[in-house]
């Protein structure tokens, strides 16, 4: 494999806060490396351990300025229950032009990064 | 698993062109669904088949406007050779404030989405 995805990396004003949010969202673990970068990845007991690539949160000085060009789509077992849970964790519903009939729900994380909660598979 | 990453999704002015580029970058396959969305994922013979989540390119009318908040980090076997190969595929070196001593190289895909080619592991 000449080239492999190592991580999906997010600029963050507060990498630790973002890492805590996303580890709660996905049921993954988080840790900080010597540079202050925060990793979020499936822990030893998680079915995706060693399989799914981690998320990485990197400190930047500037806040998010516009709708992201790249986002995560998340598949729930129960869309309504998951959206309720995510809102309780600090996610907020946002509008990016969807009309509400698409079947997915658009949320943003605490720093405004948009993501979608799809319908049940 | 109450919530799982389904895909890493990119807004794209030309999803098919972007899908072709990224399938060449990663050695993955691409396909178009009935909505015109373009999937890029490891094919049957690829070691990551069924493991790594796909990339999804979704048509949007607006071009990229600012540095992306989210990017992919890619791990090469041979950084110099991979950067040459990526440039031949249509990637371009870009500056996002790196000073060139970090060990990684920042490129952008044909629509300007930044990504990093890390040093050899």
Tab-separated table of C-alpha atoms in Angstrom:
chain	number	residue	atom	x	y	z
A	1	UNK	CA	0.000	0.000	0.000
A	2	UNK	CA	1.917	3.059	-1.174
A	3	UNK	CA	-0.408	5.563	0.503
A	4	UNK	CA	-2.852	5.080	3.348
A	5	UNK	CA	-5.167	7.385	5.261
A	6	UNK	CA	-3.544	7.909	8.658
A	7	UNK	CA	-6.136	10.187	10.219
A	8	UNK	CA	-8.987	12.583	9.587
A	9	UNK	CA	-7.661	15.795	11.086
A	10	UNK	CA	-9.633	18.734	12.430
A	11	UNK	CA	-8.334	22.214	13.123
A	12	UNK	CA	-9.474	23.090	16.628
A	13	UNK	CA	-9.394	26.085	18.929
A	14	UNK	CA	-9.671	23.690	21.886
A	15	UNK	CA	-8.426	20.229	20.828
A	16	UNK	CA	-9.092	18.611	24.207
A	17	UNK	CA	-12.659	19.856	24.423
A	18	UNK	CA	-13.255	18.689	20.860
A	19	UNK	CA	-11.607	15.356	21.544
A	20	UNK	CA	-13.811	14.794	24.572
A	21	UNK	CA	-16.921	15.628	22.566
A	22	UNK	CA	-16.062	13.292	19.683
A	23	UNK	CA	-14.990	10.428	21.931
A	24	UNK	CA	-18.396	10.664	23.619
A	25	UNK	CA	-20.148	10.840	20.228
A	26	UNK	CA	-18.475	7.711	18.858
A	27	UNK	CA	-17.807	5.749	22.032
A	28	UNK	CA	-14.082	5.971	21.252
A	29	UNK	CA	-11.183	6.862	23.530
A	30	UNK	CA	-9.065	9.996	23.424
A	31	UNK	CA	-5.539	10.879	24.362
A	32	UNK	CA	-3.088	13.754	24.065
A	33	UNK	CA	0.339	13.402	22.514
A	34	UNK	CA	3.474	15.381	23.406
A	35	UNK	CA	2.566	18.152	20.934
A	36	UNK	CA	-0.845	18.710	22.471
A	37	UNK	CA	-2.587	17.012	19.558
A	38	UNK	CA	-5.636	15.048	20.648
A	39	UNK	CA	-6.357	11.621	19.160
A	40	UNK	CA	-9.759	9.993	19.194
A	41	UNK	CA	-9.816	6.312	18.254
A	42	UNK	CA	-11.671	3.091	19.042
A	43	UNK	CA	-10.473	1.578	22.320
A	44	UNK	CA	-9.397	-2.023	22.873
A	45	UNK	CA	-12.900	-3.293	23.515
A	46	UNK	CA	-14.505	-1.479	20.601
A	47	UNK	CA	-15.496	-3.492	17.504
A	48	UNK	CA	-13.720	-0.930	15.298
A	49	UNK	CA	-10.453	-1.106	17.266
A	50	UNK	CA	-7.554	-1.252	14.834
A	51	UNK	CA	-9.841	-0.902	11.836
A	52	UNK	CA	-11.219	2.625	11.565
A	53	UNK	CA	-8.734	5.467	11.221
A	54	UNK	CA	-8.586	7.915	14.148
A	55	UNK	CA	-9.718	11.508	14.319
A	56	UNK	CA	-6.999	14.013	15.200
A	57	UNK	CA	-7.590	17.475	16.667
A	58	UNK	CA	-4.853	20.025	16.033
A	59	UNK	CA	-4.649	23.408	17.723
A	60	UNK	CA	-5.030	26.449	15.471
A	61	UNK	CA	-5.470	30.069	16.525
A	62	UNK	CA	-8.297	30.977	14.173
A	63	UNK	CA	-11.971	30.089	14.650
A	64	UNK	CA	-14.062	28.370	12.009
A	65	UNK	CA	-15.159	30.948	9.424
A	66	UNK	CA	-17.468	29.278	6.915
A	67	UNK	CA	-19.366	26.042	6.207
A	68	UNK	CA	-16.923	23.159	6.118
A	69	UNK	CA	-16.109	21.594	2.760
A	70	UNK	CA	-15.561	18.174	4.381
A	71	UNK	CA	-17.827	16.531	6.942
A	72	UNK	CA	-18.515	13.194	8.628
A	73	UNK	CA	-21.672	11.236	7.953
A	74	UNK	CA	-22.700	9.131	10.949
A	75	UNK	CA	-25.006	6.104	10.802
A	76	UNK	CA	-27.182	5.557	13.895
A	77	UNK	CA	-29.194	2.580	15.089
A	78	UNK	CA	-31.890	5.036	16.206
A	79	UNK	CA	-31.713	8.479	14.627
A	80	UNK	CA	-34.039	10.329	17.022
A	81	UNK	CA	-32.403	8.882	20.124
A	82	UNK	CA	-28.924	9.653	18.819
A	83	UNK	CA	-29.785	13.235	17.906
A	84	UNK	CA	-31.180	13.749	21.405
A	85	UNK	CA	-28.011	12.250	22.887
A	86	UNK	CA	-25.740	14.400	20.694
A	87	UNK	CA	-27.622	17.561	21.609
A	88	UNK	CA	-27.168	16.702	25.273
A	89	UNK	CA	-23.413	16.371	24.597
A	90	UNK	CA	-23.232	19.856	23.088
A	91	UNK	CA	-24.143	19.431	19.425
A	92	UNK	CA	-26.552	21.901	17.853
A	93	UNK	CA	-28.873	21.624	14.885
A	94	UNK	CA	-27.764	23.825	12.005
A	95	UNK	CA	-29.057	24.751	8.579
A	96	UNK	CA	-26.826	24.288	5.548
A	97	UNK	CA	-29.677	24.566	3.074
A	98	UNK	CA	-31.344	21.218	3.730
A	99	UNK	CA	-35.148	21.260	3.569
A	100	UNK	CA	-35.748	18.650	6.253
A	101	UNK	CA	-37.115	15.988	3.914
A	102	UNK	CA	-33.780	14.379	3.095
A	103	UNK	CA	-33.818	11.832	5.901
A	104	UNK	CA	-30.605	13.033	7.506
A	105	UNK	CA	-30.233	15.600	10.272
A	106	UNK	CA	-27.465	18.202	10.217
A	107	UNK	CA	-25.746	19.009	13.486
A	108	UNK	CA	-22.613	20.929	14.419
A	109	UNK	CA	-20.040	20.057	17.059
A	110	UNK	CA	-19.075	22.570	19.787
A	111	UNK	CA	-16.737	24.420	17.398
A	112	UNK	CA	-19.313	24.494	14.602
A	113	UNK	CA	-18.082	21.628	12.425
A	114	UNK	CA	-21.116	20.323	10.590
A	115	UNK	CA	-21.892	16.604	10.462
A	116	UNK	CA	-24.866	14.498	9.436
A	117	UNK	CA	-26.806	11.862	11.331
A	118	UNK	CA	-28.224	9.638	8.628
A	119	UNK	CA	-31.412	7.590	8.834
A	120	UNK	CA	-31.256	4.083	10.259
A	121	UNK	CA	-29.615	1.630	7.836
B	1	UNK	CA	-22.529	0.470	18.172
B	2	UNK	CA	-25.075	3.271	18.455
B	3	UNK	CA	-23.241	5.586	16.022
B	4	UNK	CA	-20.667	4.772	13.386
B	5	UNK	CA	-18.803	6.839	10.816
B	6	UNK	CA	-20.397	6.003	7.464
B	7	UNK	CA	-18.245	8.192	5.228
B	8	UNK	CA	-15.960	11.190	5.036
B	9	UNK	CA	-17.858	13.475	2.683
B	10	UNK	CA	-16.459	16.221	0.480
B	11	UNK	CA	-18.405	19.022	-1.164
B	12	UNK	CA	-17.364	19.030	-4.816
B	13	UNK	CA	-17.980	21.122	-7.880
B	14	UNK	CA	-17.140	18.079	-10.009
B	15	UNK	CA	-17.682	14.919	-7.945
B	16	UNK	CA	-16.642	12.528	-10.720
B	17	UNK	CA	-13.362	14.341	-11.394
B	18	UNK	CA	-12.651	14.411	-7.673
B	19	UNK	CA	-13.585	10.758	-7.298
B	20	UNK	CA	-11.224	9.787	-10.090
B	21	UNK	CA	-8.401	11.770	-8.509
B	22	UNK	CA	-8.855	10.266	-5.044
B	23	UNK	CA	-9.274	6.714	-6.314
B	24	UNK	CA	-5.926	7.118	-8.098
B	25	UNK	CA	-4.359	8.629	-4.974
B	26	UNK	CA	-5.422	5.781	-2.676
B	27	UNK	CA	-5.593	2.873	-5.113
B	28	UNK	CA	-9.305	2.568	-4.321
B	29	UNK	CA	-12.266	2.167	-6.677
B	30	UNK	CA	-14.944	4.704	-7.425
B	31	UNK	CA	-18.560	4.550	-8.471
B	32	UNK	CA	-21.539	6.830	-8.960
B	33	UNK	CA	-24.876	6.285	-7.264
B	34	UNK	CA	-28.310	7.239	-8.586
B	35	UNK	CA	-28.051	10.744	-7.092
B	36	UNK	CA	-24.762	11.488	-8.834
B	37	UNK	CA	-22.811	11.125	-5.605
B	38	UNK	CA	-19.414	9.561	-6.169
B	39	UNK	CA	-18.056	6.925	-3.749
B	40	UNK	CA	-14.395	6.081	-3.407
B	41	UNK	CA	-13.636	2.934	-1.418
B	42	UNK	CA	-11.165	0.054	-1.271
B	43	UNK	CA	-11.944	-2.566	-3.926
B	44	UNK	CA	-12.279	-6.310	-3.350
B	45	UNK	CA	-8.566	-6.999	-3.713
B	46	UNK	CA	-7.440	-4.121	-1.504
B	47	UNK	CA	-6.178	-4.885	2.025
B	48	UNK	CA	-8.488	-2.188	3.424
B	49	UNK	CA	-11.584	-3.584	1.688
B	50	UNK	CA	-14.474	-3.569	4.139
B	51	UNK	CA	-12.391	-1.906	6.823
B	52	UNK	CA	-11.734	1.733	5.996
B	53	UNK	CA	-14.727	4.006	5.564
B	54	UNK	CA	-15.275	5.407	2.063
B	55	UNK	CA	-14.893	8.932	0.816
B	56	UNK	CA	-18.030	10.467	-0.686
B	57	UNK	CA	-18.096	13.397	-3.123
B	58	UNK	CA	-21.301	15.421	-3.182
B	59	UNK	CA	-22.123	18.057	-5.792
B	60	UNK	CA	-22.424	21.633	-4.551
B	61	UNK	CA	-22.663	24.802	-6.631
B	62	UNK	CA	-20.131	26.888	-4.739
B	63	UNK	CA	-16.345	26.639	-5.043
B	64	UNK	CA	-14.030	26.236	-2.080
B	65	UNK	CA	-13.552	29.631	-0.391
B	66	UNK	CA	-11.027	29.251	2.416
B	67	UNK	CA	-8.566	26.809	3.994
B	68	UNK	CA	-10.394	23.659	4.988
B	69	UNK	CA	-10.989	23.016	8.674
B	70	UNK	CA	-10.782	19.241	8.155
B	71	UNK	CA	-8.158	17.389	6.125
B	72	UNK	CA	-6.789	13.922	5.485
B	73	UNK	CA	-3.307	12.922	6.602
B	74	UNK	CA	-1.798	10.269	4.335
B	75	UNK	CA	1.058	7.935	5.288
B	76	UNK	CA	3.407	6.947	2.436
B	77	UNK	CA	5.997	4.217	2.099
B	78	UNK	CA	8.183	6.720	0.231
B	79	UNK	CA	7.292	10.372	0.727
B	80	UNK	CA	9.260	11.865	-2.173
B	81	UNK	CA	8.040	9.279	-4.657
B	82	UNK	CA	4.440	9.681	-3.535
B	83	UNK	CA	4.535	13.470	-3.736
B	84	UNK	CA	5.895	13.198	-7.291
B	85	UNK	CA	3.140	10.745	-8.158
B	86	UNK	CA	0.431	12.937	-6.625
B	87	UNK	CA	1.666	16.001	-8.482
B	88	UNK	CA	1.496	14.015	-11.721
B	89	UNK	CA	-2.132	13.166	-10.866
B	90	UNK	CA	-3.044	16.841	-10.445
B	91	UNK	CA	-2.180	17.684	-6.852
B	92	UNK	CA	-0.347	20.936	-6.142
B	93	UNK	CA	1.888	22.012	-3.289
B	94	UNK	CA	0.280	24.700	-1.148
B	95	UNK	CA	1.241	26.826	1.800
B	96	UNK	CA	-0.935	26.852	4.905
B	97	UNK	CA	1.726	28.401	7.097
B	98	UNK	CA	4.051	25.398	7.397
B	99	UNK	CA	7.758	26.267	7.433
B	100	UNK	CA	8.957	23.168	5.607
B	101	UNK	CA	10.764	21.645	8.580
B	102	UNK	CA	7.801	19.707	9.950
B	103	UNK	CA	8.414	16.511	8.018
B	104	UNK	CA	5.092	16.521	6.226
B	105	UNK	CA	4.265	18.022	2.847
B	106	UNK	CA	1.039	19.907	2.221
B	107	UNK	CA	-0.703	19.363	-1.097
B	108	UNK	CA	-4.121	20.266	-2.454
B	109	UNK	CA	-6.378	18.155	-4.638
B	110	UNK	CA	-7.741	19.518	-7.952
B	111	UNK	CA	-10.484	21.482	-6.144
B	112	UNK	CA	-8.052	22.883	-3.590
B	113	UNK	CA	-8.757	20.609	-0.614
B	114	UNK	CA	-5.583	20.534	1.426
B	115	UNK	CA	-4.094	17.232	2.629
B	116	UNK	CA	-0.779	16.164	4.135
B	117	UNK	CA	1.695	13.534	3.035
B	118	UNK	CA	3.445	12.510	6.235
B	119	UNK	CA	6.976	11.184	6.555
B	120	UNK	CA	7.567	7.451	6.220
B	121	UNK	CA	6.384	5.542	9.291
